[in-house]
XYZ file of C-alpha atoms in Angstrom:
149
model
C 4.403 13.418 -10.573
C 7.847 11.809 -10.810
C 6.959 8.826 -8.609
C 3.933 7.897 -10.703
C 5.923 8.317 -13.910
C 8.717 6.060 -12.654
C 6.301 3.371 -11.488
C 4.393 3.452 -14.772
C 7.636 3.353 -16.776
C 8.751 0.321 -14.782
C 5.524 -1.513 -15.540
C 5.410 -0.481 -19.204
C 9.047 -1.249 -20.017
C 10.671 -3.423 -17.348
C 13.347 -4.445 -19.855
C 14.891 -0.949 -19.624
C 14.643 -0.682 -15.817
C 18.417 -0.520 -15.378
C 19.269 1.200 -18.678
C 21.085 4.525 -18.583
C 18.599 7.304 -19.334
C 21.258 10.002 -19.147
C 23.932 11.057 -16.730
C 24.188 7.603 -15.199
C 20.558 7.664 -14.097
C 18.062 4.885 -14.655
C 14.474 4.138 -13.796
C 15.831 1.879 -11.057
C 17.921 4.685 -9.588
C 14.880 6.970 -9.656
C 12.792 4.368 -7.820
C 15.488 3.967 -5.166
C 15.640 7.750 -4.635
C 11.846 8.129 -4.452
C 11.510 5.237 -2.003
C 14.327 6.650 0.119
C 12.486 9.978 0.352
C 9.489 8.140 1.789
C 11.780 6.228 4.142
C 13.314 9.491 5.370
C 9.773 10.650 6.242
C 9.260 7.286 8.054
C 6.454 6.392 5.619
C 7.133 2.659 5.540
C 3.700 1.958 4.119
C 4.543 3.921 0.993
C 7.943 2.190 0.734
C 6.145 -1.150 0.855
C 3.681 -0.076 -1.839
C 6.499 1.074 -4.123
C 8.666 -2.017 -3.705
C 5.791 -4.473 -4.019
C 4.661 -2.806 -7.252
C 8.186 -2.600 -8.675
C 9.011 -6.123 -7.482
C 6.046 -7.466 -9.429
C 7.229 -5.664 -12.564
C 10.923 -6.609 -12.301
C 11.044 -9.838 -10.284
C 14.599 -10.563 -11.439
C 16.227 -7.592 -9.706
C 17.918 -8.707 -6.496
C 18.150 -5.193 -5.025
C 14.443 -4.571 -5.476
C 13.585 -8.005 -4.047
C 15.811 -7.365 -1.030
C 14.263 -3.935 -0.424
C 10.774 -5.354 -0.815
C 11.578 -7.962 1.836
C 13.158 -5.395 4.128
C 10.379 -2.824 3.987
C 7.552 -5.367 4.257
C 9.213 -6.781 7.386
C 10.027 -3.407 8.921
C 6.528 -2.065 8.286
C 4.942 -5.130 9.855
C 7.281 -4.823 12.852
C 6.397 -1.123 13.204
C 2.696 -1.995 13.151
C 3.232 -4.322 16.116
C 3.955 -7.622 14.417
C 6.578 -8.681 16.931
C 4.476 -7.770 19.953
C 1.439 -9.928 19.593
C -0.932 -11.929 17.508
C -0.618 -11.619 13.764
C -3.502 -9.855 12.092
C -4.261 -10.584 8.450
C -2.471 -7.375 7.451
C 0.660 -8.272 9.411
C 0.692 -11.837 8.112
C 0.349 -10.530 4.544
C 3.319 -8.210 5.064
C 5.469 -10.959 6.578
C 4.490 -13.400 3.832
C 5.384 -10.757 1.225
C 8.706 -10.233 2.994
C 9.422 -13.956 3.008
C 8.515 -14.290 -0.682
C 10.735 -11.333 -1.591
C 13.689 -12.618 0.451
C 13.197 -16.052 -1.100
C 13.287 -14.508 -4.566
C 16.351 -12.415 -3.683
C 18.223 -15.398 -2.261
C 17.448 -17.413 -5.395
C 18.719 -14.556 -7.563
C 21.937 -14.352 -5.519
C 22.398 -17.817 -3.971
C 25.880 -17.047 -2.653
C 24.583 -14.152 -0.530
C 24.441 -15.481 3.019
C 22.782 -12.321 4.372
C 19.773 -12.816 2.101
C 19.437 -16.443 3.211
C 19.756 -15.371 6.835
C 17.002 -12.766 6.444
C 14.772 -15.314 4.718
C 15.187 -17.808 7.541
C 14.678 -15.236 10.279
C 11.325 -14.216 8.801
C 10.223 -17.837 9.159
C 11.457 -18.100 12.744
C 10.582 -14.749 14.298
C 7.766 -13.372 12.173
C 5.811 -16.236 10.648
C 6.752 -18.837 13.273
C 6.524 -21.742 10.847
C 8.692 -24.181 8.878
C 11.345 -24.144 11.574
C 13.194 -27.128 10.092
C 13.506 -25.330 6.751
C 14.688 -22.195 8.548
C 17.327 -24.242 10.365
C 18.532 -25.750 7.074
C 18.755 -22.299 5.488
C 20.644 -20.896 8.479
C 23.025 -23.866 8.603
C 23.862 -23.450 4.914
C 24.385 -19.713 5.381
C 26.732 -20.322 8.310
C 28.702 -22.958 6.357
C 29.030 -20.712 3.319
C 29.878 -17.718 5.490
C 32.693 -19.624 7.180
C 34.049 -20.769 3.818
C 33.985 -17.209 2.492
C 35.726 -15.852 5.595
C 38.645 -18.297 5.284
């Protein structure tokens, strides 16, 4: 099927992930469309699987890293991560989200939203490294104010 082909193409040739394959399309665009179809069906688990697999193949793509962080977090939240004790599955999802947001914020260090998301995972989901989270949030606020002026 198309999804399998796109995932395999990403892993086999990550260097052409964003290359035009005709009509302005790319493997990346195909991945985004396929993942969105799963999102529209509310299949967050499948979105997570896609973005984790693609994120491993193309770790330098900020959009993929951001989406990986987003869907790992949202899936964990939907499974009850914010309501109680973290199971191993939930912790794994939140840790994957944090790692993806960290990667995304390193790829685009001027993006205050990515830094904010990274810090909030530490505070609300993983409940650890609160001093680091505060530093990240403070820098995002400073940079956001500078950008707004």
